[in-house]
Amino acid sequence: MSQPPLRHRVLGIDPGSRNTGYGVIDTDGQRSICIARGCVRVGQHAWPDRLGLIFDQVAAVVAEHRPHEMAVEQLIFARDATAALKIGQARGAVLCAGLKGGVVVHEYSPKSVKLAVVGTGNAEKFQVQQMVRVLLSLSDQPGEDEADALAIALCHAHSMGIPQRKRAAASWRDFRP
Amino acid sequence: MSQPPLRHRVLGIDPGSRNTGYGVIDTDGQRSICIARGCVRVGQHAWPDRLGLIFDQVAAVVAEHRPHEMAVEQLIFARDATAALKIGQARGAVLCAGLKGGVVVHEYSPKSVKLAVVGTGNAEKFQVQQMVRVLLSLSDQPGEDEADALAIALCHAHSMGIPQRKRAAASWRDFRP
């Protein structure tokens, strides 16, 4: 028997002042497939033009894939105030592009994203990359920014459908190479 | 003999996560008049909807007044990383609204804004308010956020036309009540 279609489309974004990863998944809260993934690279452009480019390219992803919801990592701390100010501006550009595209925005803490995808809140970057590859049956290992964005999208997908106990069971420990 | 028209329109913005002051001036680099001023208040709205509202309202000011340039205060430090992250996002929304409206963005340090308008880089808020009122011949004292925005616009106007010596001469000391 064929499986029912995955009706919910989620855009995950990992904003940065140089690289902004994005990932689009279709999900029913338990099963998810990757629709698109990539990275908006603006490091070679002058500031503040970078913000306009981030806004445009995220707006283009929203226009092309029409996600129902957007999930972004909730930044609670940063290295210092200067770094926070830069990433804050990139984040503002990303959120505005989503909000202007009519997408509902959700925020998740970095710890809850790692917990949802890897099964531990202290996961390393390579564990997130590996688990995203396994959970979405990707043919290749996604880059760090793409993997983080897809992990945020998966975190939102999991929060929609899978009970806490089942989520904890599907952990890094089950899939590590 | 009547004076030539003030052909250059500048939008000054003082972004904040609750209140974003704005001021529009027409200027020739020496004389300036106030065209519009106000404050986008979003403190009662939920986060991140505030960012969408800031973007929309700044975009509306840009669409209505068609400024040639936008001037924004360059934030170099903040109270802490959390505060920097919030103000950074508001700033991102403001800059995107300007860039999407086709406006060239300029940034000035808080010190250079105070120096340009009051004549000292360590000016107090009330001195900025008073000098903005005098320089633009306003009938009433502008609020803090509006005054800061108009001061940023005036700083940009001054940087266009008045030589350094003349700028230093037109200082707070000449106009204080």
XYZ file of C-alpha atoms in Angstrom:
354
model
C 0.000 0.000 0.000
C 1.430 3.392 -0.949
C 2.086 5.872 1.831
C -0.079 8.989 2.124
C 1.455 12.202 0.726
C 3.535 14.421 3.004
C 1.340 17.492 3.129
C 3.268 19.874 5.306
C 6.138 21.923 3.869
C 8.671 23.426 6.281
C 11.545 25.803 5.498
C 14.428 25.619 7.985
C 16.936 28.469 8.037
C 20.306 28.874 9.726
C 21.071 32.606 9.365
C 24.584 34.018 9.295
C 26.172 37.288 8.230
C 28.276 35.401 5.624
C 26.500 32.076 4.997
C 22.777 31.406 5.482
C 21.859 27.741 5.132
C 18.348 26.735 4.067
C 16.474 23.486 3.720
C 12.935 22.698 2.579
C 11.248 19.471 3.672
C 7.838 17.907 3.158
C 6.641 16.098 6.257
C 3.697 14.515 8.043
C 5.417 14.968 11.409
C 6.992 11.497 11.302
C 8.229 10.898 7.741
C 10.094 13.728 5.987
C 11.704 14.173 2.576
C 14.095 16.874 1.398
C 12.695 19.126 -1.347
C 15.509 21.657 -1.618
C 18.651 22.685 0.226
C 21.376 25.237 -0.257
C 23.362 28.091 1.150
C 23.112 31.827 0.483
C 26.741 33.034 0.393
C 27.162 36.793 0.710
C 30.623 37.021 2.337
C 32.186 38.626 -0.743
C 29.659 41.493 -0.800
C 29.884 44.790 1.080
C 27.858 45.510 4.189
C 24.899 46.406 4.302
C 24.217 45.128 0.743
C 24.557 41.616 2.159
C 21.273 42.071 4.034
C 19.414 42.921 0.825
C 20.903 39.834 -0.864
C 19.939 37.574 2.057
C 16.414 39.027 2.006
C 16.098 38.555 -1.788
C 17.411 35.004 -1.851
C 15.343 33.793 1.106
C 12.303 35.516 -0.455
C 13.064 33.624 -3.696
C 13.189 30.273 -1.833
C 9.853 31.124 -0.162
C 8.309 32.128 -3.523
C 9.566 28.983 -5.277
C 8.700 26.386 -2.632
C 5.766 28.042 -0.814
C 6.471 26.566 2.643
C 3.628 26.556 5.190
C 5.992 27.376 8.003
C 9.519 28.607 8.623
C 11.715 27.405 11.484
C 14.727 29.385 12.670
C 17.201 28.700 15.437
C 16.613 30.859 18.489
C 19.894 32.566 19.246
C 20.196 32.987 22.977
C 23.838 33.936 23.227
C 26.645 34.968 20.912
C 30.412 35.242 21.150
C 30.148 38.959 21.909
C 27.884 41.955 21.313
C 29.509 42.808 17.961
C 28.987 39.281 16.637
C 25.418 39.298 18.003
C 24.694 42.569 16.219
C 25.876 41.173 12.864
C 24.036 37.877 13.124
C 21.004 39.738 14.470
C 20.837 41.852 11.307
C 21.109 38.769 9.065
C 18.410 37.112 11.153
C 16.210 40.217 10.784
C 16.585 40.020 6.989
C 15.697 36.291 7.004
C 12.639 36.718 9.248
C 11.363 39.706 7.238
C 11.650 37.693 4.004
C 9.612 34.888 5.602
C 7.022 37.171 7.183
C 6.590 39.147 3.926
C 6.072 35.821 2.113
C 3.169 35.041 4.463
C 5.008 32.246 6.286
C 4.446 31.585 9.994
C 7.778 31.709 11.847
C 8.747 29.312 14.655
C 11.893 29.471 16.771
C 13.757 26.608 18.434
C 16.731 26.694 20.768
C 19.987 25.133 19.443
C 19.735 22.527 22.208
C 16.208 21.436 21.239
C 17.262 21.176 17.568
C 20.172 18.863 18.460
C 17.976 16.913 20.866
C 15.285 16.411 18.218
C 17.675 15.307 15.468
C 20.606 13.642 17.233
C 19.030 12.698 20.558
C 21.411 14.780 22.689
C 21.497 18.535 23.247
C 25.296 18.554 23.160
C 25.716 16.960 19.717
C 28.684 17.865 17.521
C 28.305 19.388 14.032
C 29.299 16.143 12.255
C 26.645 14.229 14.218
C 23.971 16.693 13.052
C 25.208 16.328 9.449
C 25.182 12.533 9.660
C 21.730 12.317 11.288
C 20.191 14.760 8.794
C 21.592 12.590 5.993
C 20.093 9.428 7.549
C 16.704 10.932 8.501
C 16.186 12.430 5.022
C 17.866 9.557 3.101
C 20.167 12.024 1.331
C 22.586 10.612 -1.232
C 25.436 12.830 0.020
C 26.532 14.470 3.258
C 25.061 18.007 3.449
C 27.382 20.915 4.253
C 27.309 22.338 7.799
C 24.999 25.263 7.012
C 22.563 23.141 4.970
C 22.595 20.417 7.625
C 21.835 22.918 10.394
C 18.962 24.376 8.361
C 17.507 20.918 7.608
C 17.936 19.963 11.298
C 15.878 23.010 12.321
C 13.177 22.049 9.785
C 13.207 18.452 11.117
C 13.009 19.743 14.691
C 9.841 21.642 13.761
C 8.479 18.588 11.913
C 9.103 16.382 14.940
C 7.489 18.872 17.283
C 4.326 18.628 15.141
C 3.861 14.902 15.181
C 6.045 12.556 17.172
C 5.363 12.077 20.879
C 8.305 12.907 23.186
C 9.009 9.254 24.059
C 9.237 8.176 20.399
C 11.422 11.186 19.600
C 13.897 10.302 22.310
C 14.054 6.726 21.008
C 14.995 7.785 17.443
C 18.354 9.073 18.497
C 21.915 9.344 17.290
C 22.721 6.127 19.107
C 20.525 4.140 16.689
C 22.164 5.426 13.534
C 25.786 6.259 14.228
C 28.137 4.830 11.615
C 15.951 86.825 -3.680
C 14.313 83.499 -2.905
C 16.554 80.626 -1.849
C 17.111 77.690 -4.235
C 15.042 74.556 -3.518
C 16.469 71.881 -1.229
C 16.885 69.062 -3.683
C 18.254 66.269 -1.570
C 15.915 64.123 0.567
C 17.407 62.115 3.435
C 15.666 59.591 5.694
C 17.261 59.192 9.105
C 16.403 56.126 11.175
C 17.071 55.198 14.792
C 16.173 51.482 14.964
C 15.010 49.767 18.137
C 13.259 46.506 18.987
C 10.367 48.499 20.558
C 10.562 52.025 19.106
C 12.091 52.980 15.748
C 12.339 56.729 15.246
C 12.373 58.187 11.729
C 12.837 61.628 10.252
C 12.779 62.885 6.662
C 14.587 66.104 5.725
C 15.142 68.038 2.522
C 18.606 69.553 2.384
C 21.255 71.157 0.209
C 23.977 70.162 2.669
C 23.770 73.444 4.574
C 20.083 74.349 4.952
C 17.636 71.589 5.923
C 13.898 71.425 6.543
C 11.885 68.666 8.190
C 9.414 66.927 5.863
C 8.167 64.186 8.174
C 8.999 62.649 11.537
C 7.541 59.942 13.700
C 8.091 56.733 15.605
C 7.173 53.137 14.737
C 6.006 51.625 18.039
C 5.828 47.836 18.071
C 6.433 47.097 21.768
C 2.919 45.717 22.284
C 3.277 43.137 19.480
C 4.687 39.617 19.784
C 8.161 38.704 18.559
C 8.979 38.127 15.628
C 5.869 39.886 14.216
C 7.484 43.144 15.335
C 10.114 42.775 12.618
C 7.451 42.505 9.913
C 5.729 45.618 11.279
C 9.003 47.593 11.389
C 9.770 46.496 7.804
C 6.253 47.460 6.598
C 6.174 50.848 8.285
C 9.678 51.879 7.206
C 8.841 50.659 3.669
C 5.691 52.849 3.807
C 7.764 55.921 4.817
C 10.181 55.183 1.943
C 7.287 54.755 -0.527
C 5.557 57.953 0.630
C 8.579 60.271 0.802
C 10.947 58.712 -1.772
C 14.215 59.672 -0.022
C 17.421 59.643 -2.077
C 19.416 58.248 0.824
C 18.941 56.631 4.196
C 21.206 57.256 7.176
C 21.334 54.853 10.126
C 23.379 54.943 13.298
C 26.258 52.498 13.246
C 25.952 50.411 16.375
C 29.400 49.466 17.562
C 28.569 48.160 20.995
C 25.500 47.182 22.963
C 24.681 46.545 26.616
C 25.121 42.805 26.110
C 24.880 40.138 23.418
C 21.136 39.551 24.007
C 20.355 43.267 23.599
C 22.629 43.410 20.527
C 20.801 40.463 18.979
C 17.409 42.156 19.415
C 18.467 45.552 18.130
C 20.397 43.827 15.335
C 17.228 42.142 14.097
C 15.286 45.429 14.173
C 18.170 47.071 12.312
C 18.110 44.243 9.734
C 14.397 44.873 9.138
C 14.996 48.643 8.741
C 17.934 48.229 6.335
C 16.061 45.655 4.221
C 13.073 48.020 3.927
C 15.424 50.782 2.731
C 17.412 48.574 0.358
C 14.223 47.072 -1.119
C 12.947 50.635 -1.665
C 16.050 51.385 -3.748
C 17.570 53.746 -1.180
C 21.331 54.001 -0.687
C 22.208 53.337 2.961
C 24.851 55.265 4.926
C 26.021 54.547 8.444
C 27.388 56.976 11.035
C 28.818 56.317 14.479
C 26.822 57.734 17.440
C 29.775 59.986 18.220
C 29.905 61.514 14.737
C 26.127 62.112 14.836
C 26.416 64.015 18.145
C 29.495 65.853 16.903
C 27.721 66.934 13.707
C 24.558 68.123 15.433
C 25.603 69.273 18.909
C 29.299 69.940 18.378
C 30.516 67.418 20.932
C 30.688 63.630 20.691
C 29.563 63.258 24.310
C 26.296 65.205 24.036
C 23.306 64.314 26.208
C 19.925 63.280 24.756
C 18.268 66.621 25.655
C 21.045 68.522 23.844
C 20.401 66.474 20.684
C 16.660 67.150 20.977
C 17.228 70.888 21.467
C 19.735 71.235 18.615
C 17.528 69.265 16.201
C 14.655 71.616 17.091
C 16.842 74.692 16.446
C 18.525 73.411 13.254
C 15.215 72.416 11.672
C 13.173 75.316 13.163
C 10.631 72.881 14.591
C 7.660 74.372 16.422
C 7.889 71.773 19.195
C 10.541 69.652 20.882
C 10.785 66.255 19.092
C 10.669 63.069 21.158
C 13.955 61.238 21.820
C 13.544 58.652 19.037
C 12.437 61.233 16.439
C 15.235 63.606 17.488
C 17.859 60.861 17.172
C 16.552 59.945 13.704
C 16.552 63.590 12.559
C 20.052 64.040 14.029
C 21.304 61.104 11.935
C 19.686 62.611 8.817
C 21.298 65.999 9.634
C 24.666 64.305 10.193
C 24.444 62.858 6.690
C 23.313 66.217 5.279
C 26.256 67.979 6.939
C 28.717 65.384 5.685
C 27.498 66.181 2.130
C 28.021 69.920 2.148
C 29.499 71.821 5.044
C 33.283 71.974 5.435
C 34.637 70.593 8.732
C 35.553 74.035 10.106
C 32.082 75.471 9.561
C 30.489 72.341 11.023
C 32.500 72.633 14.205
C 31.515 76.305 14.490
C 27.750 75.585 14.337
C 27.744 73.857 17.650
C 25.606 73.385 20.713
C 27.417 76.279 22.360
C 25.902 78.758 19.876
C 22.306 77.708 20.445
C 21.897 76.419 23.984
C 18.888 78.018 25.729
